[in-house]
mmCIF file of C-alpha atoms and ligand atoms in Angstrom:
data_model
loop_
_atom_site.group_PDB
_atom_site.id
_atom_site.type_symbol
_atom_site.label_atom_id
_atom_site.label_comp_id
_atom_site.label_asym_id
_atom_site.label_seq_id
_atom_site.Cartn_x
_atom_site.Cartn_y
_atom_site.Cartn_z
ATOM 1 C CA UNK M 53 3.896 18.227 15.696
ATOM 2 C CA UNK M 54 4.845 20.757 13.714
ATOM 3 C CA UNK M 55 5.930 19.987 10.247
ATOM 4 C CA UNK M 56 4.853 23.099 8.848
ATOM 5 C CA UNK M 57 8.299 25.162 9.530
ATOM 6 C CA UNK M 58 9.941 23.638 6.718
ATOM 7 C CA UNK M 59 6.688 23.758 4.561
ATOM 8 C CA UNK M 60 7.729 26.336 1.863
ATOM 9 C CA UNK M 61 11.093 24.638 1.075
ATOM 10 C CA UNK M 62 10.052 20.875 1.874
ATOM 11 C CA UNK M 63 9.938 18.205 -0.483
ATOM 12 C CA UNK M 64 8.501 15.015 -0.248
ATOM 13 C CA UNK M 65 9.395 12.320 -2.507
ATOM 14 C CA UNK M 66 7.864 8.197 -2.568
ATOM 15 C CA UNK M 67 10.757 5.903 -3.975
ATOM 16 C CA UNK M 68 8.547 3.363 -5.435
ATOM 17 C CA UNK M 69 9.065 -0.297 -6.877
ATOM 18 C CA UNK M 70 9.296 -4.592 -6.146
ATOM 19 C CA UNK M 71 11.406 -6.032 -3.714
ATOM 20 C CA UNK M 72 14.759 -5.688 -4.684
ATOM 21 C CA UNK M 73 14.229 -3.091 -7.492
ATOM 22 C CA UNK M 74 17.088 -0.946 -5.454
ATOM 23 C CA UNK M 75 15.001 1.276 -3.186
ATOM 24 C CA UNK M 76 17.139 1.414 -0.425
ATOM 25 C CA UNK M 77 20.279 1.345 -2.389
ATOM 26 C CA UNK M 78 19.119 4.272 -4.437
ATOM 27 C CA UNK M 79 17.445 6.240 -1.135
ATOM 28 C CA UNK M 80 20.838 6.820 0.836
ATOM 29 C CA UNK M 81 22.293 8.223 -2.506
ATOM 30 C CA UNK M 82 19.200 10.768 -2.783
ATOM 31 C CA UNK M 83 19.244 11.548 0.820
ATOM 32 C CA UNK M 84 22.890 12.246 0.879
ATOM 33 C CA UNK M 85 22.272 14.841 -2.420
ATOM 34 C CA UNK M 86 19.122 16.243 -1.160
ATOM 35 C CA UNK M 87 19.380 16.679 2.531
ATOM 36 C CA UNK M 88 15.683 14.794 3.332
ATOM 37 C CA UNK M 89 15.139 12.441 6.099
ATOM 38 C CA UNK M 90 15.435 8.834 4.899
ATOM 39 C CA UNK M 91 11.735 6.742 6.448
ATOM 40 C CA UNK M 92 12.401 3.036 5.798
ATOM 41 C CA UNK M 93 9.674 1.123 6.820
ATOM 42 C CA UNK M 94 11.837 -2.510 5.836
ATOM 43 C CA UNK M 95 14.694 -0.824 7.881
ATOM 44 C CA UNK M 96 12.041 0.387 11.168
ATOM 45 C CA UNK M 97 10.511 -3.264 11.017
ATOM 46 C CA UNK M 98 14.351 -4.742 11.265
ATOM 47 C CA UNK M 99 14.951 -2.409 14.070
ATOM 48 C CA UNK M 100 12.040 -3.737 16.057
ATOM 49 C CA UNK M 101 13.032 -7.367 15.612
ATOM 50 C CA UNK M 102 16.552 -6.866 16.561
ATOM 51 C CA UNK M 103 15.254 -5.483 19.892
ATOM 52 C CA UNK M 104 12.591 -8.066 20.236
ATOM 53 C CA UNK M 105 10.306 -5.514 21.245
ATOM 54 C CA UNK M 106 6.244 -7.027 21.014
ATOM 55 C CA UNK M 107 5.651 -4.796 17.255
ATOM 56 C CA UNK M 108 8.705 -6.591 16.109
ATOM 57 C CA UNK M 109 7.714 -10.382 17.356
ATOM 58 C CA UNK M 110 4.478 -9.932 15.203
ATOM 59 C CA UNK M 111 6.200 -8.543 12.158
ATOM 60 C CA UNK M 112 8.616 -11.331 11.594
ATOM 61 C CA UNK M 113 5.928 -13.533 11.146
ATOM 62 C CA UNK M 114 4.921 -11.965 8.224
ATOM 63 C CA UNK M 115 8.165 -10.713 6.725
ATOM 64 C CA UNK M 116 9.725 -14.319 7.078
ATOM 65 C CA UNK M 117 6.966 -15.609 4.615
ATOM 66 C CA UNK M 118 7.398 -12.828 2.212
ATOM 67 C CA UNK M 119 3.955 -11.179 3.770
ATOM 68 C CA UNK M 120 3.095 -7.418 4.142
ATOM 69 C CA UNK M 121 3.208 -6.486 7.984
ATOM 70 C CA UNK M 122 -0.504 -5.390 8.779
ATOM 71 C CA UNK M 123 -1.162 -1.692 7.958
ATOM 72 C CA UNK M 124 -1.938 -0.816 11.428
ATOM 73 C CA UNK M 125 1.373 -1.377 12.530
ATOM 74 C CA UNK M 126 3.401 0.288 9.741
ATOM 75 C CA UNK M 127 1.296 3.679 9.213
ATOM 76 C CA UNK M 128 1.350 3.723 13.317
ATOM 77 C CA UNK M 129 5.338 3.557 12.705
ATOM 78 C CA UNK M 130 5.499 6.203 10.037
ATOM 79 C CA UNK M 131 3.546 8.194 12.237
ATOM 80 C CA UNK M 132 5.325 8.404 14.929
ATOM 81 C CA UNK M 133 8.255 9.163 12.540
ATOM 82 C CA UNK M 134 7.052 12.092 11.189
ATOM 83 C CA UNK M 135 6.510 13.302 14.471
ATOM 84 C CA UNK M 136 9.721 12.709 15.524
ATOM 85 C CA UNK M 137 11.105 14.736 12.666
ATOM 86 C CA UNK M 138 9.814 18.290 13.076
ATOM 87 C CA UNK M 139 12.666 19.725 11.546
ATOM 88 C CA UNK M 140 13.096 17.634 8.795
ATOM 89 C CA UNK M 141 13.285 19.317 5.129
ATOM 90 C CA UNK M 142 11.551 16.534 3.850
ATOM 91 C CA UNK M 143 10.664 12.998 3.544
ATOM 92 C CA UNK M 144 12.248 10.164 1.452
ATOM 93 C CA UNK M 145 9.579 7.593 1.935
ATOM 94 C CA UNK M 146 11.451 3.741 0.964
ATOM 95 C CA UNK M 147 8.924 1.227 0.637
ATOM 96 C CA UNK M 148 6.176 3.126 2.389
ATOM 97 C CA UNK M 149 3.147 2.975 0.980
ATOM 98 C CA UNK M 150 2.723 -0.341 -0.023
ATOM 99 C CA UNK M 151 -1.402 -0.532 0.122
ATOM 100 C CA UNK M 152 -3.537 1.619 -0.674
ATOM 101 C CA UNK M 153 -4.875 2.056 2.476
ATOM 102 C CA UNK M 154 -1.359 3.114 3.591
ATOM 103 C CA UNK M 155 -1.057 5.841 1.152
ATOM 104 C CA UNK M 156 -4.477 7.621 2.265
ATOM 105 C CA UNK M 157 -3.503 7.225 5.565
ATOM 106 C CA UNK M 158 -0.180 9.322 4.596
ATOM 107 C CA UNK M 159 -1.943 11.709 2.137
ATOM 108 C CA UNK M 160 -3.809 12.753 5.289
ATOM 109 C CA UNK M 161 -0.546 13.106 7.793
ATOM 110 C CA UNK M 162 0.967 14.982 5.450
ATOM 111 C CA UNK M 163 -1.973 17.026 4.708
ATOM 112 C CA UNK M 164 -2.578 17.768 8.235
ATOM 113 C CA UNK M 165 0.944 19.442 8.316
ATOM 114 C CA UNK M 166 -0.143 21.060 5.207
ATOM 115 C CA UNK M 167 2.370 18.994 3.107
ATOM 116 C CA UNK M 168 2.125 16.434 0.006
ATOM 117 C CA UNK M 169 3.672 14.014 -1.661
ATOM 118 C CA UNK M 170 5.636 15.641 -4.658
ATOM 119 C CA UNK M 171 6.322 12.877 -6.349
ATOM 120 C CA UNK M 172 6.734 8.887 -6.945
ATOM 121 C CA UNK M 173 9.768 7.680 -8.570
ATOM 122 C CA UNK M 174 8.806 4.025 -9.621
ATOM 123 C CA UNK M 175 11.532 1.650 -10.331
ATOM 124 C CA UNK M 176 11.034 -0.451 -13.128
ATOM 125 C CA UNK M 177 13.057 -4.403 -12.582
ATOM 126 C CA UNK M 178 12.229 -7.321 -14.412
ATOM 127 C CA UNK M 179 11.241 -10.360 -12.118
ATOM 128 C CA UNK M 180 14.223 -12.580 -12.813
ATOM 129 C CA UNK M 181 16.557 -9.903 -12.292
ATOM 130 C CA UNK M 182 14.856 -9.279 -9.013
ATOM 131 C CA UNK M 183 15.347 -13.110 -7.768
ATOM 132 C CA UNK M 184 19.006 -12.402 -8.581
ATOM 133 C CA UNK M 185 19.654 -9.285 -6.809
ATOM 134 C CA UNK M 186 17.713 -10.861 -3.502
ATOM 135 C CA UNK M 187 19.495 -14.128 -3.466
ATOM 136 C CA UNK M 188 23.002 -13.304 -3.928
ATOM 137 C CA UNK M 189 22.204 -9.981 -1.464
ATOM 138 C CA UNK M 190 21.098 -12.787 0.980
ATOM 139 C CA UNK M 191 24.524 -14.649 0.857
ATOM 140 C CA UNK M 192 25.640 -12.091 2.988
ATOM 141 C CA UNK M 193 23.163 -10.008 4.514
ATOM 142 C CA UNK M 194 21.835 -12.564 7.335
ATOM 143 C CA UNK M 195 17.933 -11.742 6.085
ATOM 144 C CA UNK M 196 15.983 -14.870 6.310
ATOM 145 C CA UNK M 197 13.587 -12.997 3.837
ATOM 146 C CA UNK M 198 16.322 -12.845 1.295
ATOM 147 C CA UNK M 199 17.142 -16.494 1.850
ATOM 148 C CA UNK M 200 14.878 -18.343 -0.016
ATOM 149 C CA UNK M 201 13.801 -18.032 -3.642
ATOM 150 C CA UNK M 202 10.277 -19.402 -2.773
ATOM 151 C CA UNK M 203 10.092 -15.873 -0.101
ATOM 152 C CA UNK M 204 11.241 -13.709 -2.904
ATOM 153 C CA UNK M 205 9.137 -14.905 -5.179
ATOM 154 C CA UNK M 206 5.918 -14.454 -2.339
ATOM 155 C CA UNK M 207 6.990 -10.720 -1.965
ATOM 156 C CA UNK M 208 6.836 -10.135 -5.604
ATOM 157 C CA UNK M 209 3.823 -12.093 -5.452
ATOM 158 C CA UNK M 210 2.546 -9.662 -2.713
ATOM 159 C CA UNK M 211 4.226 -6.996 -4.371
ATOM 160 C CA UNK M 212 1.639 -7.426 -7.659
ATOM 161 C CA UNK M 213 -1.027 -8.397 -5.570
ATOM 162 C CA UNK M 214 -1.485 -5.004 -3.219
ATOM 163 C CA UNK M 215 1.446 -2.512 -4.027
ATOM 164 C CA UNK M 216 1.379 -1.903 -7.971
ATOM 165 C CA UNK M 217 -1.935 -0.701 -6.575
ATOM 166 C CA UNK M 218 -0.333 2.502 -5.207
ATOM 167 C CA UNK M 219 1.297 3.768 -8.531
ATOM 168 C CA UNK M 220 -2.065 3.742 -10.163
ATOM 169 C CA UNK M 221 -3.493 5.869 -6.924
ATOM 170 C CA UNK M 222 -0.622 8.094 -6.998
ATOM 171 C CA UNK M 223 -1.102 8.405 -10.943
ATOM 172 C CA UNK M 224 -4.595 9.983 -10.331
ATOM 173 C CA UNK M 225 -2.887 13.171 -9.097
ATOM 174 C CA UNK M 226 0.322 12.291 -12.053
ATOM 175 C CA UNK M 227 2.521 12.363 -9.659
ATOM 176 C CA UNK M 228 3.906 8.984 -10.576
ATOM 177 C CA UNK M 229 7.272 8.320 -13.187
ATOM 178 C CA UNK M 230 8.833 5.283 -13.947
ATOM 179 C CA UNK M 231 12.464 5.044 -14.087
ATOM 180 C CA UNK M 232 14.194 1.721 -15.903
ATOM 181 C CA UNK M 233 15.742 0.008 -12.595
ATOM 182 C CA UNK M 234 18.493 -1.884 -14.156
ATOM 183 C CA UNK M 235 22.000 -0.644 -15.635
ATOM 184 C CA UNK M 236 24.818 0.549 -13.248
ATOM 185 C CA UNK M 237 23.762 2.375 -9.593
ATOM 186 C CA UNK M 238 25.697 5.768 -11.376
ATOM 187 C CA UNK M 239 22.855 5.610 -14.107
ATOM 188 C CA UNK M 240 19.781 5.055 -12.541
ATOM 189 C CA UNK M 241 20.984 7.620 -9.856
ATOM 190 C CA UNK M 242 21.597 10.585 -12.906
ATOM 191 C CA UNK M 243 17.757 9.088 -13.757
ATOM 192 C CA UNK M 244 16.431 9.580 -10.535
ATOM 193 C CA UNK M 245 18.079 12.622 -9.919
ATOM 194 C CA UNK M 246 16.710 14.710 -13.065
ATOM 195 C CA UNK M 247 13.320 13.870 -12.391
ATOM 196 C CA UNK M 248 14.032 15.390 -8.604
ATOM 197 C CA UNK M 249 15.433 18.326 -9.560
ATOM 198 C CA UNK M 250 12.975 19.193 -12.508
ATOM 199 C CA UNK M 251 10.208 18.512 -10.188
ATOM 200 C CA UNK M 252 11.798 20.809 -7.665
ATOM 201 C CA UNK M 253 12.070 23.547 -10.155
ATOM 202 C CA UNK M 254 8.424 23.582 -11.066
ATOM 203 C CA UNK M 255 7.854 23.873 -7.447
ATOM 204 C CA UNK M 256 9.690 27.222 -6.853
HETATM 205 P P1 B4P J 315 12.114 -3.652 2.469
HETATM 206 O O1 B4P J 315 13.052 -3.480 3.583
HETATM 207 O O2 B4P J 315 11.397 -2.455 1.967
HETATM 208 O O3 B4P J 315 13.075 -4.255 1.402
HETATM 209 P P2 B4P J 315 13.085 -4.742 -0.067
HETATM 210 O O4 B4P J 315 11.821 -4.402 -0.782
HETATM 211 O O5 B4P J 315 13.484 -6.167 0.057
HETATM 212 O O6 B4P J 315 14.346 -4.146 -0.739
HETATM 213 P P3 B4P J 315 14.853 -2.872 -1.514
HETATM 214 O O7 B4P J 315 14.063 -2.648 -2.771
HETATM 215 O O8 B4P J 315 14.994 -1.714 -0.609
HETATM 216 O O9 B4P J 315 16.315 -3.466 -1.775
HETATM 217 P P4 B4P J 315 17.391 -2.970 -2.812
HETATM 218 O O10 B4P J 315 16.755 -3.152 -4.150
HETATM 219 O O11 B4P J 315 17.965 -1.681 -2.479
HETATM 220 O O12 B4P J 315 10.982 -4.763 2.819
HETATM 221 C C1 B4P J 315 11.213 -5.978 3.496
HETATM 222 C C2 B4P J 315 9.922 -6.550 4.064
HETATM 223 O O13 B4P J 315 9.425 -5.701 5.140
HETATM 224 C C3 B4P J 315 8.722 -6.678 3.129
HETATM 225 O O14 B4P J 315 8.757 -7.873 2.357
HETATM 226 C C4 B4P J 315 7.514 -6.644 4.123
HETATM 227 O O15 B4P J 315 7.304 -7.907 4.725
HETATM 228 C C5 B4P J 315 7.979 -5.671 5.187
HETATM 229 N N1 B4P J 315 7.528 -4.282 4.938
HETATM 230 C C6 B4P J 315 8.328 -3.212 4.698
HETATM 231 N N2 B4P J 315 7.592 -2.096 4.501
HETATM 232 C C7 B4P J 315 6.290 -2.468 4.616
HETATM 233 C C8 B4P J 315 5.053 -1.769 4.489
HETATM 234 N N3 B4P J 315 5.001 -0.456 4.204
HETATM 235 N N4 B4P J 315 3.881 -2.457 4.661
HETATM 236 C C9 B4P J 315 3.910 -3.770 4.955
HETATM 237 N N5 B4P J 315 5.044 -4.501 5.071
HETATM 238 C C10 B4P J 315 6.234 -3.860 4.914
HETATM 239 O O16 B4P J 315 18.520 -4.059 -2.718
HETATM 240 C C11 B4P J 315 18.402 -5.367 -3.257
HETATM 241 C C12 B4P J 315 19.748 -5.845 -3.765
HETATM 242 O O17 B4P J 315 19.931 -5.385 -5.097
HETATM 243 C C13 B4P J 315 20.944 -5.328 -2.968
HETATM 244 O O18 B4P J 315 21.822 -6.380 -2.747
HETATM 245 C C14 B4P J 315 21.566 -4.274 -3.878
HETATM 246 O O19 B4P J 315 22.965 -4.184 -3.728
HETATM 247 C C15 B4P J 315 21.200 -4.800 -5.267
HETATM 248 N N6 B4P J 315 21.081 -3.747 -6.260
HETATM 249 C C16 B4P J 315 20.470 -2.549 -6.102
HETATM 250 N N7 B4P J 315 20.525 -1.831 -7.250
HETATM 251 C C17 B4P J 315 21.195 -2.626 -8.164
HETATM 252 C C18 B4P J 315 21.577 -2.459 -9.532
HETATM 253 N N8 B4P J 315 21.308 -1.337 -10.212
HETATM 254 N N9 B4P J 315 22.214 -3.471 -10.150
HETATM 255 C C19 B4P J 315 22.501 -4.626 -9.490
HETATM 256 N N10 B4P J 315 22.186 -4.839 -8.181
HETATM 257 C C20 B4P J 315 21.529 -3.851 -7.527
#
């Protein structure tokens, strides 16, 4: 593969936070702004089960108790994206990496096409507001994950247990900045937005 075309002007950026905190909400508003390919892992995972294909079988098992899909499977996804992206800008990662595992495994894809993450925008959403958001999104969006509060409360569960673990990994290199999750999708956008195009400005 050859990512390295776009390597002077590509930027990668990690949009970080819980279940619900408005990652993929917030990541088609970015990508629309700032031209990067969107990588969803939630949104690969879905695709799989809706074709039934064998990856997808074993993942619903795990997403339909509010479980992390093994990290085999997702960094062997995300793989296999990037290489089917040569051309791409840059990378909006949405809830990819949610182990620590699974962001040294992409540290060193991205490194081997002599690219990096530039930065992590962490979402910051109280727990209560995140039960919410998931229930009354699953009135209507047919996600058996979103379904139940007793799910939605195992993914933040799961979410505290192995994720938070990838700010502080990412904070190491201070690439990490929290943004306050909660006020209207306009606001937190402008948030998000500033920090992206500051950080892209110390890059040129
Ligand atoms: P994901 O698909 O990543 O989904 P998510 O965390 O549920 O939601 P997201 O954060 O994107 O939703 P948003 O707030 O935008 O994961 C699903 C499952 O897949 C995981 O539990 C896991 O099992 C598996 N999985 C995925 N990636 C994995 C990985 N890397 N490793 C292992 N397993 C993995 O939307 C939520 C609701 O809030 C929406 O209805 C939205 O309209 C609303 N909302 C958003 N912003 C709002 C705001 N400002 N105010 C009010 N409402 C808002």
């Amino acid at each position: 593969m050859s990512l390295t075309q776009g390597y002077s002007i590509m930027f990668n950026i990690i949009l970080f936070g819980p279940p619900g905190s408005g990652k993929g909400t917030q990541s088609e508003k970015l990508i629309a702004k700032y031209g990067l390919k969107h990588l969803s892992t939630g949104d690969l995972l879905r695709s799989e089960i809706a074709a039934s294909t064998p990856l997808g079988l074993e993942a619903k098992n795990f997403m339909d108790k509010g479980q992390l899909v093994p990290d085999e499977v997702v960094i062997g996804m995300i793989s296999s994206a990037l290489e089917a992206n040569p051309q791409a800008q840059g990378f909006l990662f949405d809830g990819f990496p949610r182990t620590e595992a699974q962001a040294e495994a992409l540290d060193k894809l991205l490194k081997l096409n002599q690219t990096e993450i530039h930065v992590v925008l962490a979402l910051d959403v109280s727990d209560e507001e995140l039960v919410k958001r998931l229930l009354n999104r699953g009135l209507t969006s047919g996600r058996s994950d979103d379904a139940d509060e007793k799910v939605i409360r195992a993914r933040i569960a799961e979410y505290n247990l192995k994720t938070a673990a990838v700010a502080a990994y990412y904070k190491k290199f201070d690439k990490v900045v929290h943004i306050k999750g909660e006020g209207t999708l306009d606001e937190i956008f402008q948030l998000l937005s500033n920090e992206v195009n500051g950080r892209m400005a110390e890059k040129v």
